[in-house]
């Protein structure tokens, strides 16, 4: 689960980071709790380092069925250190389990933290973290579905994200980078979804004291430009995550956001979002036809818009809005996530076939022209 590339704000110099060298399978790392972990093959790479299959240390080699992954980066790099702070404070297995019991939840999509530490090799120091192994990300699923998700699926995903965000917020953090590529299905159960990549997670309320709302140049345009909240230009808060979720829901339903053509201009994108918030009804009309417009999404957006910077979101009310949307389409929030193309959305396979057909037809026309001119013969 490597971190994804972020759109840089104007005037920001690129951050220089050292890349981690690849460790051989079988390398043993010992965490701060003195527990040993064995590395398998690398399964991902990000700007900071590598991600390996891993398991508890034993005589056996790490197989393809490994339950864990280990993120490794040079110790002087920053992204994993930032993410690690969130995991150590908020993602310990007993903490997550206790929350699930208190809320009577069968599942909570926060990867569990199993250990971390420093490792030396060849005179170099590396930081590592052990978390649950996960499966494919939802961006791949989104593209496979022709960049449109069914309305039932969008509402189901959003209800699960509300559970995740309520947990993250209750543990003093906001995620700040919600998007399909940061949502991953479980490796063992494709009906469970997890929110990953806490490299931009912001501790908005350390020890229960909310931070003051003021502009923070260091965090200007943090996140992924098409989704990041208006607050991200000043200082993230709980409503920020919910605003980002609104943009995700709209994109998943209609295929694109109105500002996607100018993502290289963060000021334009920010101003477009401000206009969207000023007239949500007009924004929805721009994104959907009258017969396809989901009323529950507009109601959800209006509710989020009404929140103040320090307000605790009304999670139950937001859930009821989404559940009413399911009732409208005569669907239930069951345990199955069905990733099926929406009517009218071309699948990638269909798009390739069309392209191939055009290419083939063009080639045939060219051959006929050459035959008529006598340049070639059969």
Short mmCIF file of C-alpha atoms in Angstrom, two decimals:
data_model
loop_
_atom_site.label_atom_id
_atom_site.label_comp_id
_atom_site.label_asym_id
_atom_site.label_seq_id
_atom_site.Cartn_x
_atom_site.Cartn_y
_atom_site.Cartn_z
CA UNK A 1 0.00 0.00 0.00
CA UNK A 2 2.45 2.67 -1.11
CA UNK A 3 1.53 6.31 -0.72
CA UNK A 4 0.21 7.89 -3.88
CA UNK A 5 1.75 10.86 -5.66
CA UNK A 6 0.34 14.15 -4.41
CA UNK A 7 -0.30 17.19 -6.56
CA UNK A 8 2.15 19.87 -5.48
CA UNK A 9 1.06 23.40 -4.69
CA UNK A 10 2.63 26.33 -6.54
CA UNK A 11 6.03 27.37 -5.28
CA UNK A 12 6.69 24.14 -3.39
CA UNK A 13 10.07 22.56 -4.03
CA UNK A 14 10.11 18.79 -4.50
CA UNK A 15 11.10 16.83 -1.42
CA UNK A 16 14.28 14.81 -1.86
CA UNK A 17 14.06 11.40 -0.23
CA UNK A 18 16.42 8.47 -0.23
CA UNK A 19 15.11 5.21 -1.63
CA UNK A 20 15.36 2.04 0.41
CA UNK A 21 17.52 -0.75 -0.99
CA UNK A 22 15.72 -4.02 -1.55
CA UNK A 23 16.21 -6.59 1.22
CA UNK A 24 16.47 -10.29 0.32
CA UNK A 25 13.58 -12.59 1.29
CA UNK A 26 14.25 -14.09 4.71
CA UNK A 27 15.67 -10.90 6.26
CA UNK A 28 14.61 -10.77 9.94
CA UNK A 29 13.56 -7.50 11.58
CA UNK A 30 13.03 -7.10 15.35
CA UNK A 31 10.49 -4.55 16.56
CA UNK A 32 10.59 -2.43 19.73
CA UNK A 33 8.63 -5.14 21.57
CA UNK A 34 11.41 -7.66 20.77
CA UNK A 35 9.18 -9.56 18.36
CA UNK A 36 10.89 -10.85 15.21
CA UNK A 37 9.39 -10.63 11.74
CA UNK A 38 10.56 -12.28 8.55
CA UNK A 39 10.38 -10.55 5.17
CA UNK A 40 9.01 -12.14 2.03
CA UNK A 41 9.07 -10.70 -1.47
CA UNK A 42 8.39 -6.98 -2.05
CA UNK A 43 4.81 -6.35 -3.20
CA UNK A 44 4.79 -2.58 -3.56
CA UNK A 45 6.96 0.49 -3.88
CA UNK A 46 6.33 4.12 -3.03
CA UNK A 47 8.33 7.31 -2.97
CA UNK A 48 9.62 6.44 0.51
CA UNK A 49 10.64 2.80 0.23
CA UNK A 50 9.30 -0.71 -0.16
CA UNK A 51 6.46 -2.89 1.10
CA UNK A 52 7.11 -6.59 1.75
CA UNK A 53 5.00 -9.60 2.50
CA UNK A 54 5.85 -10.63 6.05
CA UNK A 55 5.09 -13.09 8.79
CA UNK A 56 6.16 -13.90 12.31
CA UNK A 57 9.70 -15.26 12.28
CA UNK A 58 9.99 -19.03 11.96
CA UNK A 59 11.98 -21.66 10.09
CA UNK A 60 9.52 -21.38 7.20
CA UNK A 61 9.94 -18.91 4.38
CA UNK A 62 7.24 -16.26 3.95
CA UNK A 63 4.65 -17.58 1.50
CA UNK A 64 2.11 -15.96 -0.81
CA UNK A 65 -0.54 -16.41 1.90
CA UNK A 66 1.27 -14.12 4.39
CA UNK A 67 -1.07 -12.22 6.72
CA UNK A 68 1.05 -9.11 7.18
CA UNK A 69 3.02 -6.53 5.24
CA UNK A 70 6.00 -4.48 6.41
CA UNK A 71 6.64 -0.95 5.19
CA UNK A 72 10.34 -0.05 5.16
CA UNK A 73 12.03 3.31 4.50
CA UNK A 74 15.40 4.95 5.26
CA UNK A 75 15.16 6.32 8.82
CA UNK A 76 15.88 9.92 7.74
CA UNK A 77 12.79 9.99 5.49
CA UNK A 78 9.53 11.42 6.82
CA UNK A 79 6.35 9.84 5.37
CA UNK A 80 6.43 6.56 7.29
CA UNK A 81 7.35 8.36 10.53
CA UNK A 82 4.24 10.54 10.17
CA UNK A 83 2.04 7.56 9.41
CA UNK A 84 3.54 5.55 12.24
CA UNK A 85 2.46 8.14 14.81
CA UNK A 86 -1.17 7.59 13.82
CA UNK A 87 -0.92 3.79 13.88
CA UNK A 88 0.79 3.68 17.28
CA UNK A 89 -1.79 6.00 18.84
CA UNK A 90 -4.97 4.80 17.16
CA UNK A 91 -4.64 1.43 15.39
CA UNK A 92 -3.59 -1.09 18.01
CA UNK A 93 -5.67 -4.29 17.67
CA UNK A 94 -7.21 -4.15 21.16
CA UNK A 95 -8.22 -0.51 20.68
CA UNK A 96 -9.98 -1.30 17.41
CA UNK A 97 -11.64 -4.40 18.87
CA UNK A 98 -12.90 -2.48 21.88
CA UNK A 99 -14.43 0.21 19.63
CA UNK A 100 -16.14 -2.41 17.48
CA UNK A 101 -17.69 -4.02 20.56
CA UNK A 102 -18.90 -0.68 21.91
CA UNK A 103 -20.54 0.19 18.57
CA UNK A 104 -21.72 -3.38 17.85
CA UNK A 105 -19.83 -3.42 14.54
CA UNK A 106 -18.90 -6.60 12.70
CA UNK A 107 -16.06 -4.85 10.90
CA UNK A 108 -14.06 -1.62 11.02
CA UNK A 109 -11.86 -0.75 8.07
CA UNK A 110 -8.75 0.53 9.86
CA UNK A 111 -5.63 -1.63 9.28
CA UNK A 112 -4.25 -2.95 12.54
CA UNK A 113 -0.78 -2.02 13.80
CA UNK A 114 1.34 -4.98 14.90
CA UNK A 115 4.76 -3.49 15.57
CA UNK A 116 7.53 -1.18 14.42
CA UNK A 117 11.19 -0.46 14.93
CA UNK A 118 14.56 0.38 13.41
CA UNK A 119 16.72 -2.04 11.43
CA UNK A 120 20.39 -1.74 10.46
CA UNK A 121 21.85 -3.18 7.28
CA UNK A 122 25.12 -2.36 5.56
CA UNK A 123 25.76 0.54 7.91
CA UNK A 124 22.37 2.14 7.10
CA UNK A 125 19.35 2.54 9.37
CA UNK A 126 15.79 1.82 8.25
CA UNK A 127 12.42 2.44 9.88
CA UNK A 128 9.73 -0.24 9.53
CA UNK A 129 6.11 -0.85 10.48
CA UNK A 130 4.04 -4.06 10.47
CA UNK A 131 0.33 -3.87 9.54
CA UNK A 132 -2.42 -6.08 8.10
CA UNK A 133 -1.99 -7.28 4.54
CA UNK A 134 -4.70 -5.99 2.21
CA UNK A 135 -5.85 -6.64 -1.35
CA UNK A 136 -6.64 -4.50 -4.40
CA UNK A 137 -7.53 -0.81 -4.20
CA UNK A 138 -10.86 0.69 -5.27
CA UNK A 139 -9.31 2.86 -7.98
CA UNK A 140 -8.59 -0.31 -9.95
CA UNK A 141 -12.17 -1.46 -9.36
CA UNK A 142 -13.46 1.98 -10.39
CA UNK A 143 -11.59 1.78 -13.69
CA UNK A 144 -12.73 -1.80 -14.28
CA UNK A 145 -16.32 -0.58 -13.88
CA UNK A 146 -15.86 2.09 -16.57
CA UNK A 147 -15.31 4.83 -13.96
CA UNK A 148 -18.82 4.61 -12.55
CA UNK A 149 -19.97 2.75 -9.44
CA UNK A 150 -23.60 1.60 -8.91
CA UNK A 151 -25.57 3.81 -6.53
CA UNK A 152 -26.05 1.00 -4.01
CA UNK A 153 -22.31 0.36 -3.89
CA UNK A 154 -21.52 4.08 -3.39
CA UNK A 155 -23.96 4.28 -0.49
CA UNK A 156 -22.56 1.08 1.08
CA UNK A 157 -18.98 2.31 0.78
CA UNK A 158 -19.95 5.68 2.26
CA UNK A 159 -21.68 4.07 5.24
CA UNK A 160 -18.53 2.05 5.94
CA UNK A 161 -16.39 5.15 5.58
CA UNK A 162 -18.56 6.96 8.11
CA UNK A 163 -17.75 4.19 10.63
CA UNK A 164 -14.05 4.51 9.85
CA UNK A 165 -14.04 8.32 10.03
CA UNK A 166 -15.97 8.37 13.29
CA UNK A 167 -13.32 6.07 14.77
CA UNK A 168 -10.39 8.09 13.37
CA UNK A 169 -11.94 11.38 14.53
CA UNK A 170 -12.71 10.01 17.99
CA UNK A 171 -9.02 9.19 18.30
CA UNK A 172 -8.02 12.82 17.63
CA UNK A 173 -7.11 12.53 13.94
CA UNK A 174 -8.44 13.45 10.53
CA UNK A 175 -7.31 11.44 7.49
CA UNK A 176 -7.22 14.29 4.92
CA UNK A 177 -6.67 12.13 1.81
CA UNK A 178 -9.75 9.97 1.21
CA UNK A 179 -9.96 8.63 -2.36
CA UNK A 180 -10.49 5.35 -4.20
CA UNK A 181 -6.78 4.53 -4.39
CA UNK A 182 -6.56 4.85 -0.57
CA UNK A 183 -9.41 2.40 -0.06
CA UNK A 184 -8.44 -1.26 -0.22
CA UNK A 185 -10.34 -4.50 -0.08
CA UNK A 186 -9.38 -7.12 2.47
CA UNK A 187 -6.93 -9.74 1.19
CA UNK A 188 -9.12 -12.53 2.56
CA UNK A 189 -12.63 -11.04 2.23
CA UNK A 190 -13.48 -8.90 -0.84
CA UNK A 191 -16.58 -7.58 0.97
CA UNK A 192 -14.51 -5.67 3.54
CA UNK A 193 -12.93 -2.32 2.75
CA UNK A 194 -10.14 -0.44 4.56
CA UNK A 195 -9.00 3.18 4.56
CA UNK A 196 -5.18 3.27 4.23
CA UNK A 197 -2.29 5.75 3.84
CA UNK A 198 -2.22 7.89 6.98
CA UNK A 199 0.86 9.82 5.86
CA UNK A 200 -1.16 13.05 5.80
CA UNK A 201 -3.23 12.23 8.90
CA UNK A 202 -3.52 15.37 11.02
CA UNK A 203 -3.91 15.37 14.80
CA UNK A 204 -6.57 18.06 14.93
CA UNK A 205 -7.29 17.64 18.65
CA UNK A 206 -4.23 16.56 20.68
CA UNK A 207 -5.31 15.37 24.14
CA UNK A 208 -8.85 16.50 23.36
CA UNK A 209 -7.96 20.17 22.70
CA UNK A 210 -8.90 21.23 19.13
CA UNK A 211 -6.23 23.19 17.30
CA UNK A 212 -7.01 26.79 16.40
CA UNK A 213 -8.40 27.40 12.90
CA UNK A 214 -5.72 29.36 11.05
CA UNK A 215 -3.91 29.18 7.75
CA UNK A 216 -0.96 26.80 7.70
CA UNK A 217 1.33 27.37 4.67
CA UNK A 218 3.03 24.03 5.32
CA UNK A 219 -0.24 22.19 4.71
CA UNK A 220 -1.50 24.34 1.82
CA UNK A 221 -3.11 22.08 -0.82
CA UNK A 222 -2.23 18.93 1.15
CA UNK A 223 -3.95 15.83 -0.14
CA UNK A 224 -5.09 14.89 -3.62
CA UNK A 225 -6.08 18.04 -5.49
CA UNK A 226 -9.40 16.91 -7.02
CA UNK A 227 -10.78 15.77 -3.64
CA UNK A 228 -9.01 17.76 -0.92
CA UNK A 229 -11.29 19.96 1.16
CA UNK A 230 -11.48 23.74 1.24
CA UNK A 231 -10.27 23.50 4.85
CA UNK A 232 -7.05 21.82 3.70
CA UNK A 233 -5.87 25.23 2.49
CA UNK A 234 -6.05 26.49 6.09
CA UNK A 235 -6.20 23.63 8.59
CA UNK A 236 -7.90 20.24 8.54
CA UNK A 237 -10.81 19.31 10.80
CA UNK A 238 -13.50 16.64 11.00
CA UNK A 239 -15.76 18.35 8.47
CA UNK A 240 -12.79 18.28 6.04
CA UNK A 241 -12.90 14.49 5.80
CA UNK A 242 -16.65 14.55 5.25
CA UNK A 243 -16.34 17.19 2.52
CA UNK A 244 -13.76 15.00 0.75
CA UNK A 245 -16.14 12.04 1.07
CA UNK A 246 -18.83 14.13 -0.66
CA UNK A 247 -16.57 14.71 -3.68
CA UNK A 248 -15.69 11.00 -3.78
CA UNK A 249 -19.36 10.00 -3.77
CA UNK A 250 -20.14 12.39 -6.63
CA UNK A 251 -17.20 11.17 -8.72
CA UNK A 252 -18.00 7.51 -8.10
CA UNK A 253 -21.60 8.08 -9.19
CA UNK A 254 -21.21 10.33 -12.24
CA UNK A 255 -17.65 9.53 -13.34
CA UNK A 256 -15.93 12.89 -12.94
CA UNK A 257 -15.84 16.16 -11.01
CA UNK A 258 -16.37 19.52 -12.78
CA UNK A 259 -12.83 20.76 -11.96
CA UNK A 260 -10.94 17.66 -13.14
CA UNK A 261 -9.81 19.35 -16.37
CA UNK A 262 -7.72 21.94 -14.46
CA UNK A 263 -6.07 19.95 -11.68
CA UNK A 264 -2.74 21.67 -12.43
CA UNK A 265 -4.27 24.90 -11.08
CA UNK A 266 -4.94 24.44 -7.32
CA UNK A 267 -6.39 27.95 -6.93
CA UNK A 268 -8.97 27.26 -9.67
CA UNK A 269 -9.86 23.93 -8.05
CA UNK A 270 -10.23 25.55 -4.63
CA UNK A 271 -12.41 28.36 -6.03
CA UNK A 272 -14.56 25.80 -7.88
CA UNK A 273 -15.16 23.97 -4.62
CA UNK A 274 -16.09 27.22 -2.88
CA UNK A 275 -18.67 27.87 -5.63
CA UNK A 276 -19.92 24.31 -5.21
CA UNK A 277 -20.45 24.87 -1.48
CA UNK A 278 -22.19 28.19 -2.12
CA UNK A 279 -24.80 26.52 -4.34
CA UNK A 280 -24.88 22.76 -3.84
CA UNK A 281 -28.09 22.36 -5.85
CA UNK A 282 -26.49 23.99 -8.89
CA UNK A 283 -23.38 21.82 -8.44
CA UNK A 284 -25.52 18.67 -8.42
CA UNK A 285 -27.35 19.80 -11.57
CA UNK A 286 -23.98 20.26 -13.26
CA UNK A 287 -22.92 16.72 -12.31
CA UNK A 288 -26.14 14.75 -12.86
CA UNK A 289 -29.10 14.66 -15.20
CA UNK A 290 -32.44 15.39 -13.51
CA UNK A 291 -33.51 11.73 -13.52
CA UNK A 292 -30.16 10.48 -12.13
CA UNK A 293 -29.65 13.11 -9.41
CA UNK A 294 -29.32 11.36 -6.02
CA UNK A 295 -31.18 13.50 -3.48
CA UNK A 296 -29.40 11.85 -0.56
CA UNK A 297 -26.01 13.11 -1.74
CA UNK A 298 -27.27 16.70 -1.88
CA UNK A 299 -28.77 16.34 1.63
CA UNK A 300 -25.49 14.85 2.88
CA UNK A 301 -23.52 17.76 1.39
CA UNK A 302 -25.89 20.34 2.89
CA UNK A 303 -25.50 18.74 6.32
CA UNK A 304 -21.69 18.78 6.07
CA UNK A 305 -21.75 22.40 4.85
CA UNK A 306 -23.65 23.44 8.00
CA UNK A 307 -20.86 22.25 10.31
CA UNK A 308 -18.53 24.65 12.06
CA UNK A 309 -14.77 24.09 12.30
CA UNK A 310 -14.93 22.56 15.80
CA UNK A 311 -18.33 20.90 15.46
CA UNK A 312 -18.61 17.18 16.03
CA UNK A 313 -20.27 15.71 12.91
CA UNK A 314 -23.73 14.16 13.43
CA UNK A 315 -22.59 10.71 12.28
CA UNK A 316 -25.96 9.05 12.98
CA UNK A 317 -27.87 11.68 11.04
CA UNK A 318 -25.45 11.32 8.11
CA UNK A 319 -25.92 7.54 8.21
CA UNK A 320 -29.70 7.93 8.15
CA UNK A 321 -29.43 10.14 5.04
CA UNK A 322 -27.44 7.46 3.21
CA UNK A 323 -29.74 4.68 4.44
CA UNK A 324 -32.73 6.66 3.13
CA UNK A 325 -30.96 6.69 -0.24
CA UNK A 326 -30.79 2.89 -0.15
CA UNK A 327 -34.52 2.72 0.58
CA UNK A 328 -35.20 5.03 -2.38
CA UNK A 329 -33.60 2.51 -4.75
CA UNK A 330 -35.17 -0.42 -2.82
CA UNK A 331 -31.79 -1.77 -1.71
CA UNK A 332 -30.41 -2.97 1.64
CA UNK A 333 -27.04 -2.38 3.26
CA UNK A 334 -26.05 -6.04 3.08
CA UNK A 335 -22.54 -7.42 3.52
CA UNK A 336 -21.84 -7.78 -0.20
CA UNK A 337 -19.94 -5.22 -2.27
CA UNK A 338 -20.84 -5.75 -5.93
CA UNK A 339 -18.46 -4.06 -8.36
CA UNK A 340 -20.49 -4.19 -11.56
CA UNK A 341 -20.42 -1.70 -14.47
CA UNK A 342 -23.29 0.78 -14.51
CA UNK A 343 -25.55 0.80 -17.60
CA UNK A 344 -24.01 3.20 -20.08
CA UNK A 345 -20.50 2.99 -18.61
CA UNK A 346 -18.10 1.27 -20.98
CA UNK A 347 -15.84 -1.33 -19.47
CA UNK A 348 -12.10 -1.06 -20.22
CA UNK A 349 -12.38 -4.24 -22.29
CA UNK A 350 -15.16 -2.71 -24.40
CA UNK A 351 -13.12 0.46 -24.86
CA UNK A 352 -10.10 -1.53 -26.06
CA UNK A 353 -12.25 -3.49 -28.49
CA UNK A 354 -13.66 -0.27 -29.97
CA UNK A 355 -10.18 1.17 -30.36
CA UNK A 356 -8.98 -1.99 -32.03
CA UNK A 357 -11.97 -1.98 -34.39
CA UNK A 358 -11.28 1.64 -35.41
CA UNK A 359 -7.61 0.87 -35.96
CA UNK A 360 -8.45 -2.21 -38.04
CA UNK A 361 -11.04 -0.35 -40.11
CA UNK A 362 -8.60 2.51 -40.76
CA UNK A 363 -5.92 0.05 -41.90
CA UNK A 364 -8.39 -1.64 -44.29
CA UNK A 365 -9.35 1.70 -45.85
CA UNK A 366 -5.68 2.56 -46.36
CA UNK A 367 -5.07 -0.80 -48.08
CA UNK A 368 -8.04 -0.23 -50.45
CA UNK A 369 -6.71 3.24 -51.34
CA UNK A 370 -3.27 1.83 -52.14
CA UNK A 371 -4.83 -0.94 -54.26
CA UNK A 372 -6.85 1.61 -56.26
CA UNK A 373 -3.74 3.69 -56.89
CA UNK A 374 -1.84 0.61 -58.08
CA UNK A 375 0.87 1.07 -55.48
CA UNK A 376 0.36 -2.44 -54.11
CA UNK A 377 -1.24 -5.59 -55.51
CA UNK A 378 -2.80 -8.64 -53.94
#
